[in-house]
Tab-separated table of C-alpha atoms in Angstrom:
chain	number	residue	atom	x	y	z
P	24	GLY	CA	23.347	-0.264	-5.539
P	25	ALA	CA	20.665	-0.445	-2.871
P	26	GLY	CA	17.081	-0.324	-4.006
P	27	VAL	CA	13.965	0.828	-2.179
P	28	SER	CA	13.691	-0.977	1.137
P	29	GLN	CA	10.427	-1.518	2.995
P	30	SER	CA	9.881	-2.899	6.467
P	31	PRO	CA	8.423	-5.009	7.787
P	32	SER	CA	7.904	-7.319	4.839
P	33	ASN	CA	4.901	-8.848	6.594
P	34	LYS	CA	2.717	-7.526	9.382
P	35	VAL	CA	-0.180	-9.266	11.080
P	36	THR	CA	-2.175	-7.315	13.615
P	37	GLU	CA	-5.545	-7.241	15.281
P	38	LYS	CA	-8.380	-5.006	14.205
P	39	GLY	CA	-8.263	-1.676	16.003
P	40	LYS	CA	-4.492	-1.588	16.458
P	41	ASP	CA	-2.254	1.070	14.925
P	42	VAL	CA	0.481	0.096	12.457
P	43	GLU	CA	3.529	1.879	11.064
P	44	LEU	CA	5.083	0.945	7.751
P	45	ARG	CA	8.530	2.176	6.780
P	46	CYS	CA	10.107	3.037	3.456
P	47	ASP	CA	13.776	3.754	2.774
P	48	PRO	CA	14.051	5.264	-0.708
P	49	ILE	CA	17.021	5.151	-3.034
P	50	SER	CA	19.635	7.701	-2.010
P	51	GLY	CA	19.179	10.961	-3.907
P	52	HIS	CA	15.581	10.307	-4.879
P	53	THR	CA	13.569	13.284	-3.724
P	54	ALA	CA	10.189	12.004	-4.921
P	55	LEU	CA	8.490	9.264	-2.886
P	56	TYR	CA	5.164	7.517	-3.418
P	57	TRP	CA	2.949	5.195	-1.409
P	58	TYR	CA	0.515	2.796	-3.061
P	59	ARG	CA	-1.850	0.109	-1.855
P	60	GLN	CA	-2.531	-3.119	-3.747
P	61	SER	CA	-5.323	-5.461	-2.782
P	62	LEU	CA	-5.151	-9.105	-3.855
P	63	GLY	CA	-5.368	-9.429	-7.629
P	64	GLN	CA	-5.930	-5.714	-8.129
P	65	GLY	CA	-3.961	-2.835	-9.603
P	66	LEU	CA	-2.081	-0.244	-7.572
P	67	GLU	CA	-4.071	2.427	-5.740
P	68	PHE	CA	-2.209	5.720	-5.294
P	69	LEU	CA	-2.132	6.984	-1.707
P	70	ILE	CA	0.285	9.901	-1.368
P	71	TYR	CA	3.218	11.633	-3.064
P	72	PHE	CA	6.124	13.407	-1.377
P	73	GLN	CA	8.527	15.855	-2.921
P	74	GLY	CA	11.225	16.242	-0.316
P	75	ASN	CA	9.510	16.391	3.057
P	76	SER	CA	6.288	17.925	1.829
P	77	ALA	CA	3.280	16.087	0.440
P	78	PRO	CA	1.716	18.118	-2.366
P	79	ASP	CA	-0.659	15.294	-3.246
P	80	LYS	CA	-2.459	13.407	-0.481
P	81	SER	CA	-5.534	12.819	-2.575
P	82	GLY	CA	-5.361	9.031	-2.408
P	83	LEU	CA	-5.423	8.600	1.359
P	84	PRO	CA	-8.695	6.705	1.915
P	85	SER	CA	-9.600	8.149	5.322
P	86	ASP	CA	-8.271	10.226	8.189
P	87	ARG	CA	-7.011	7.012	9.775
P	88	PHE	CA	-4.208	7.085	7.212
P	89	SER	CA	-1.283	9.475	7.506
P	90	ALA	CA	2.271	9.640	6.245
P	91	GLU	CA	5.341	11.657	6.937
P	92	ARG	CA	8.813	11.974	5.566
P	93	THR	CA	11.811	13.296	7.411
P	94	GLY	CA	15.179	14.515	6.175
P	95	GLY	CA	14.011	14.052	2.620
P	96	SER	CA	14.628	10.348	3.040
P	97	VAL	CA	12.770	7.796	5.181
P	98	SER	CA	8.993	7.802	5.105
P	99	THR	CA	6.472	6.163	7.406
P	100	LEU	CA	2.861	5.360	6.595
P	101	THR	CA	0.678	5.089	9.686
P	102	ILE	CA	-2.726	3.460	9.816
P	103	GLN	CA	-4.675	4.071	13.000
P	104	ARG	CA	-7.475	1.861	14.331
P	105	THR	CA	-6.942	-0.697	11.578
P	106	GLN	CA	-9.914	-2.333	9.896
P	107	GLN	CA	-10.070	-5.613	8.018
P	108	GLU	CA	-10.477	-3.761	4.712
P	109	ASP	CA	-7.021	-2.257	5.280
P	110	SER	CA	-5.509	-5.677	4.536
P	111	ALA	CA	-3.381	-5.286	1.422
P	112	VAL	CA	0.190	-4.934	0.197
P	113	TYR	CA	1.518	-1.430	0.741
P	114	LEU	CA	4.136	-0.438	-1.826
P	115	CYS	CA	6.592	2.421	-1.746
P	116	ALA	CA	8.399	3.888	-4.743
P	117	SER	CA	10.959	6.627	-5.212
P	118	SER	CA	12.325	8.573	-8.135
P	119	PHE	CA	14.347	11.581	-9.112
P	120	PRO	CA	12.095	14.596	-9.597
P	121	GLY	CA	10.879	15.328	-13.091
P	122	GLN	CA	12.399	18.407	-14.658
P	123	GLY	CA	9.631	20.542	-16.056
P	124	TYR	CA	7.588	18.178	-18.198
P	125	SER	CA	10.063	15.305	-18.137
P	126	ASN	CA	9.199	12.053	-16.449
P	127	GLN	CA	11.351	9.934	-14.147
P	128	PRO	CA	10.661	6.203	-13.683
P	129	GLN	CA	9.575	5.064	-10.251
P	130	HIS	CA	11.620	2.409	-8.444
P	131	PHE	CA	9.556	0.171	-6.192
P	132	GLY	CA	10.210	-1.792	-3.060
P	133	ASP	CA	8.658	-5.231	-2.654
P	134	GLY	CA	6.044	-3.949	-0.252
P	135	THR	CA	4.679	-4.712	3.190
P	136	ARG	CA	1.951	-7.338	3.288
P	137	LEU	CA	-0.495	-6.191	5.957
P	138	SER	CA	-3.064	-8.598	7.367
P	139	ILE	CA	-5.725	-7.420	9.787
P	140	LEU	CA	-7.314	-10.179	11.853
B	28	LEU	CA	-5.505	12.566	-15.367
B	29	ALA	CA	-5.463	10.536	-18.566
B	30	LYS	CA	-7.402	7.275	-18.366
B	31	THR	CA	-5.987	4.135	-19.931
B	32	THR	CA	-7.694	1.004	-21.214
B	33	GLN	CA	-5.827	-2.251	-21.810
B	34	PRO	CA	-6.876	-5.910	-22.095
B	35	ILE	CA	-7.394	-7.678	-18.800
B	36	SER	CA	-5.476	-10.764	-19.867
B	37	MET	CA	-3.531	-12.303	-22.737
B	38	ASP	CA	-2.068	-15.727	-23.409
B	39	SER	CA	0.978	-16.504	-25.524
B	40	TYR	CA	3.499	-19.257	-26.132
B	41	GLU	CA	7.228	-19.301	-25.644
B	42	GLY	CA	9.163	-17.781	-28.527
B	43	GLN	CA	6.263	-15.694	-29.828
B	44	GLU	CA	6.151	-11.926	-30.086
B	45	VAL	CA	3.546	-10.354	-27.809
B	46	ASN	CA	1.899	-7.005	-28.440
B	47	ILE	CA	-0.150	-5.335	-25.714
B	48	THR	CA	-2.113	-2.282	-26.781
B	49	CYS	CA	-3.191	0.498	-24.460
B	50	SER	CA	-5.813	3.129	-25.334
B	51	HIS	CA	-5.494	6.640	-23.922
B	52	ASN	CA	-7.845	8.863	-25.885
B	53	ASN	CA	-7.539	11.908	-23.603
B	54	ILE	CA	-3.758	12.022	-23.469
B	55	ALA	CA	-2.455	15.551	-22.903
B	56	THR	CA	0.243	17.281	-24.923
B	57	ASN	CA	2.880	16.936	-22.217
B	58	ASP	CA	2.026	13.377	-21.134
B	59	TYR	CA	4.503	10.528	-21.399
B	60	ILE	CA	3.565	6.865	-21.881
B	61	THR	CA	5.232	4.488	-19.434
B	62	TRP	CA	5.019	0.719	-19.041
B	63	TYR	CA	5.766	-1.296	-15.921
B	64	GLN	CA	5.985	-5.074	-15.310
B	65	GLN	CA	4.988	-6.739	-12.059
B	66	PHE	CA	5.775	-10.278	-10.906
B	67	PRO	CA	3.913	-11.878	-7.984
B	68	SER	CA	5.080	-10.702	-4.565
B	69	GLN	CA	7.230	-7.962	-6.087
B	70	GLY	CA	6.822	-4.267	-6.747
B	71	PRO	CA	6.399	-3.088	-10.347
B	72	ARG	CA	9.496	-2.626	-12.451
B	73	PHE	CA	9.953	0.047	-15.116
B	74	ILE	CA	10.157	-1.398	-18.650
B	75	ILE	CA	10.039	1.435	-21.150
B	76	GLN	CA	8.846	4.984	-21.696
B	77	GLY	CA	8.117	7.092	-24.747
B	78	TYR	CA	6.540	10.279	-25.983
B	79	LYS	CA	6.041	9.653	-29.691
B	80	THR	CA	7.025	7.308	-32.566
B	81	LYS	CA	9.081	4.283	-31.501
B	82	VAL	CA	11.324	3.543	-28.582
B	83	THR	CA	13.385	0.374	-28.210
B	84	ASN	CA	15.531	-0.935	-25.396
B	85	GLU	CA	17.041	-4.295	-24.517
B	86	VAL	CA	13.741	-5.571	-23.140
B	87	ALA	CA	10.938	-4.210	-25.310
B	88	SER	CA	9.756	-1.807	-27.971
B	89	LEU	CA	7.079	0.832	-27.622
B	90	PHE	CA	5.127	1.979	-30.664
B	91	ILE	CA	3.201	5.249	-30.489
B	92	PRO	CA	1.133	6.459	-33.473
B	93	ALA	CA	1.105	10.081	-34.512
B	94	ASP	CA	-2.159	10.896	-32.700
B	95	ARG	CA	-0.776	9.329	-29.477
B	96	LYS	CA	-4.225	8.033	-28.526
B	97	SER	CA	-2.879	4.525	-28.129
B	98	SER	CA	0.420	2.739	-27.658
B	99	THR	CA	1.651	-0.813	-28.127
B	100	LEU	CA	4.189	-2.588	-25.969
B	101	SER	CA	5.998	-5.255	-27.972
B	102	LEU	CA	7.863	-8.098	-26.251
B	103	PRO	CA	9.980	-10.110	-28.689
B	104	ARG	CA	10.278	-13.874	-28.291
B	105	VAL	CA	8.684	-14.204	-24.862
B	106	SER	CA	9.730	-16.854	-22.367
B	107	LEU	CA	7.949	-18.376	-19.383
B	108	SER	CA	9.643	-15.770	-17.176
B	109	ASP	CA	7.761	-12.988	-18.957
B	110	THR	CA	4.531	-14.145	-17.294
B	111	ALA	CA	3.537	-11.068	-15.309
B	112	VAL	CA	1.129	-8.150	-15.136
B	113	TYR	CA	1.921	-5.244	-17.445
B	114	TYR	CA	0.725	-1.731	-16.653
B	115	CYS	CA	0.353	1.185	-19.045
B	116	LEU	CA	0.520	4.661	-17.479
B	117	VAL	CA	0.010	8.035	-19.077
B	118	GLY	CA	0.953	11.373	-17.562
B	119	VAL	CA	3.837	13.271	-16.083
B	120	SER	CA	5.636	12.291	-12.869
B	121	HIS	CA	3.263	12.007	-9.939
B	122	ASP	CA	0.150	12.585	-12.050
B	123	MET	CA	0.333	9.076	-13.502
B	124	ARG	CA	-1.957	6.398	-12.093
B	125	PHE	CA	-1.834	2.609	-12.356
B	126	GLY	CA	-4.823	0.826	-13.848
B	127	ALA	CA	-5.680	-2.861	-13.529
B	128	GLY	CA	-2.997	-3.900	-16.010
B	129	THR	CA	-2.806	-6.813	-18.459
B	130	ARG	CA	-2.083	-10.244	-17.059
B	131	LEU	CA	0.174	-12.000	-19.583
B	132	THR	CA	0.519	-15.758	-19.323
B	133	VAL	CA	3.240	-17.406	-21.381
B	134	LYS	CA	2.737	-21.107	-21.957
B	135	PRO	CA	5.341	-23.728	-22.916
């Protein structure tokens, strides 16, 4: 079946421009996550959606970053007035929701490689 | 959120068994232990998850002692294609966080 799809796979833009990154989760997965990964580093949590609401936005690094999710499916991560330090791979993951204290594995896309010139 | 500590890197040779240990001293009662594998230019991939004792699947085994303050991912008979970064996560659902991971290099 189809996995998590992210687009574009690569994005090069000039400093100060706005960018939108898209994530199509696996059908039926109500939980959706965005992460950022700088070269050679681990994954940095950005935001978590359950359905269309985002109960945990604690990882968004500044107010230039925002994300939304519509129809409980597609999500977009928007970075306004991009800076060179925003250059990284942005990864999206989705999962079924945990039931009580259970834990559902996250399924990842291959990310969008963002380069700010 | 439970913090995890794992080695930054490990080397092994083809055909050997590899054990990667993760420390999580402040694990909470309801926390699960989950391991992911990441190849270059790809997103992480779920390997195995456990709560206590031992879990085994077709890819790996996960050993968890009674106090649950550590866990060991065991990869039997590694091949060159097992070269990757391995992440240990502790928590429940969206409360889990990725650390720096262990970079495993398998040599011929």
